[in-house]
Amino acid sequence: ASALALRPRALTVRAPFAACPHPSAPRSMQPSEHRAELRLSDVGNRCQPNQIKNLVAPFIGLGDVAHLAQGAPPPSVFPVASLSMRLVDGSEVALPGPDAIFEAQQYQYARSGYTPLLEWCREFSAKHFPAPAGTVRPVALHAGSTDAVAKLVEVLCNPGDRVLCEQWTWSTPVDGMRAHGVDAKGVRVDGDGLVPEALEQAIKESVAEGKPPRFLYVVPNGSNPCGTTLRADRFRRVYEACAAHAIVIVEDDPYWWLSLEEDAPLPGPSTTFASLDTAGIVVRLDSFAKSVAPGFRLGWLTGPAALVDAFNSASSTSSHNGSPFAMVALHAILEHWGEAGLHAHVARVRGEYRRRMRVMAAAADEHLGGLAKWSVPKAGMFLFLDLSPSGVSDSREIMAALRDHRVLAIPSAVFSPEGEASPHLRLSFSQASDEGMRKGVARLGALLRARKDRVGPGEEPVASPQAHKPVRVH
């Protein structure tokens, strides 16, 4: 008989998937001393805990319970009896016993995720993004940052509300904001990330328009598409500007792991908005997509209790915080690695991205001198080019030529919350082979050189968020 067939039928209601406390009513985030009063959206206030899950919660831990409530399959019908994974270092990881196999295949009966993985994330956050003294930040798993940001928009914003973003930012969340009727507005960035003075002005203007921002969406490390990293001294100013107006900061930090500097600490930088958060305004999103693999579709968030509670309620009617199978498998890998193994894995991942970045930067030095401006990124996977030296004012203008030259790159207007034209172009060094990167950059250089020769001297170059710095290839 299989291990699952021998598994004793549960006489105790177990809690492999973490239960969430009942939210207090009303569903708003009330301030304590020095804590901001934050408002949920109409949807966020209407979100209620899953009724069946809350009926089950009081039975957790009780013995000799007759299971007559839940419409869940019995373990005897599940197809998987064991699962092992061979990692790239040759080591084997197996799911730890029939209980884990069972949990991987069963419905998730509470909203915030598989308890062992949730505890791993809670301990990791406490160590690397410690909350200020006297504050407690709940943790919830999410089904990838795309899903997490979409749910945060849902529970924080009503149609017509304003959200502030970086001048160029990850396009998928902005697409979701637009679909939700949210007014997304970009804030100026430079080579050191978001400009605090520009943020303060954007907040002032939004308030004057009667549209106080509901939240600031920011990618502080290796931002997509700019590749910039927020300078350490700017974290405090950005945080204080938002705290003064009770504006939530959604700190989406998937590239936290992917520092490209040789001496960067493992597993990531110590400066975060979450660690500054005495006012209870920061929701931090972490992801396993760049540190392990995006196919797990898993990450975690920390933030104010009522907001995390609303997020979990929204998840209970949709993605349920991710796939239990992925949660159990991922946790088995993390446990197999331990801290030392995780650090070794992150160091290997960083090394590969660092090598790739140097290949692309060297190709840019060789083929794009006098045709573009750029900075070497400190984190992430993108090189952001300013093509104004070639007479380009809107990088969308060259898309047909890029197709003719068989070069696929992304114009900056895609990443602008307002669809603003600019001469910038995003190149990724994460996917192409070394030869593919060299070939693509050479073709881009030929295209720009021909255009520059044909058009001749144009207008004054458009200001770039990044000034070109010499690249030293090691």
mmCIF file with all atom_site columns, C-alpha atoms in Angstrom, residues 260-261 350-364 375-383 429-430 434 437 471-473:
data_model
loop_
_atom_site.group_PDB
_atom_site.id
_atom_site.type_symbol
_atom_site.label_atom_id
_atom_site.label_alt_id
_atom_site.label_comp_id
_atom_site.label_asym_id
_atom_site.label_entity_id
_atom_site.label_seq_id
_atom_site.pdbx_PDB_ins_code
_atom_site.Cartn_x
_atom_site.Cartn_y
_atom_site.Cartn_z
_atom_site.occupancy
_atom_site.B_iso_or_equiv
_atom_site.pdbx_formal_charge
_atom_site.auth_seq_id
_atom_site.auth_comp_id
_atom_site.auth_asym_id
_atom_site.auth_atom_id
_atom_site.pdbx_PDB_model_num
ATOM 1  C CA . LEU A 1 260 ? 25.523 43.329 -9.139  1.00 0.00 ? 260 LEU A CA 1
ATOM 2  C CA . GLU A 1 261 ? 28.278 44.865 -7.025  1.00 0.00 ? 261 GLU A CA 1
ATOM 3  C CA . ARG A 1 350 ? 24.252 37.116 -8.721  1.00 0.00 ? 350 ARG A CA 1
ATOM 4  C CA . GLY A 1 351 ? 27.458 35.989 -10.345 1.00 0.00 ? 351 GLY A CA 1
ATOM 5  C CA . GLU A 1 352 ? 25.620 34.937 -13.480 1.00 0.00 ? 352 GLU A CA 1
ATOM 6  C CA . TYR A 1 353 ? 23.736 38.230 -13.737 1.00 0.00 ? 353 TYR A CA 1
ATOM 7  C CA . ARG A 1 354 ? 26.921 40.186 -13.038 1.00 0.00 ? 354 ARG A CA 1
ATOM 8  C CA . ARG A 1 355 ? 28.712 38.329 -15.822 1.00 0.00 ? 355 ARG A CA 1
ATOM 9  C CA . ARG A 1 356 ? 25.832 38.928 -18.226 1.00 0.00 ? 356 ARG A CA 1
ATOM 10 C CA . MET A 1 357 ? 25.665 42.616 -17.346 1.00 0.00 ? 357 MET A CA 1
ATOM 11 C CA . ARG A 1 358 ? 29.381 43.000 -18.107 1.00 0.00 ? 358 ARG A CA 1
ATOM 12 C CA . VAL A 1 359 ? 28.970 41.339 -21.494 1.00 0.00 ? 359 VAL A CA 1
ATOM 13 C CA . MET A 1 360 ? 26.199 43.769 -22.423 1.00 0.00 ? 360 MET A CA 1
ATOM 14 C CA . ALA A 1 361 ? 27.985 46.796 -20.955 1.00 0.00 ? 361 ALA A CA 1
ATOM 15 C CA . ALA A 1 362 ? 31.130 45.955 -22.898 1.00 0.00 ? 362 ALA A CA 1
ATOM 16 C CA . ALA A 1 363 ? 29.093 45.614 -26.093 1.00 0.00 ? 363 ALA A CA 1
ATOM 17 C CA . ALA A 1 364 ? 27.481 48.990 -25.390 1.00 0.00 ? 364 ALA A CA 1
ATOM 18 C CA . SER A 1 375 ? 24.727 53.933 -16.422 1.00 0.00 ? 375 SER A CA 1
ATOM 19 C CA . VAL A 1 376 ? 25.900 50.541 -15.280 1.00 0.00 ? 376 VAL A CA 1
ATOM 20 C CA . PRO A 1 377 ? 23.102 49.139 -13.053 1.00 0.00 ? 377 PRO A CA 1
ATOM 21 C CA . LYS A 1 378 ? 23.857 48.248 -9.445  1.00 0.00 ? 378 LYS A CA 1
ATOM 22 C CA . ALA A 1 379 ? 21.142 45.602 -9.294  1.00 0.00 ? 379 ALA A CA 1
ATOM 23 C CA . GLY A 1 380 ? 18.574 43.846 -11.443 1.00 0.00 ? 380 GLY A CA 1
ATOM 24 C CA . MET A 1 381 ? 18.695 42.749 -15.064 1.00 0.00 ? 381 MET A CA 1
ATOM 25 C CA . PHE A 1 382 ? 18.261 45.832 -17.263 1.00 0.00 ? 382 PHE A CA 1
ATOM 26 C CA . LEU A 1 383 ? 20.350 48.434 -19.090 1.00 0.00 ? 383 LEU A CA 1
ATOM 27 C CA . PHE A 1 429 ? 20.654 40.990 -20.207 1.00 0.00 ? 429 PHE A CA 1
ATOM 28 C CA . SER A 1 430 ? 18.791 38.155 -18.459 1.00 0.00 ? 430 SER A CA 1
ATOM 29 C CA . ASP A 1 434 ? 26.487 36.252 -24.811 1.00 0.00 ? 434 ASP A CA 1
ATOM 30 C CA . MET A 1 437 ? 23.699 40.277 -26.598 1.00 0.00 ? 437 MET A CA 1
ATOM 31 C CA . VAL A 1 471 ? 32.450 50.697 -17.759 1.00 0.00 ? 471 VAL A CA 1
ATOM 32 C CA . ARG A 1 472 ? 35.313 48.700 -16.354 1.00 0.00 ? 472 ARG A CA 1
ATOM 33 C CA . VAL A 1 473 ? 34.998 45.110 -17.481 1.00 0.00 ? 473 VAL A CA 1
#
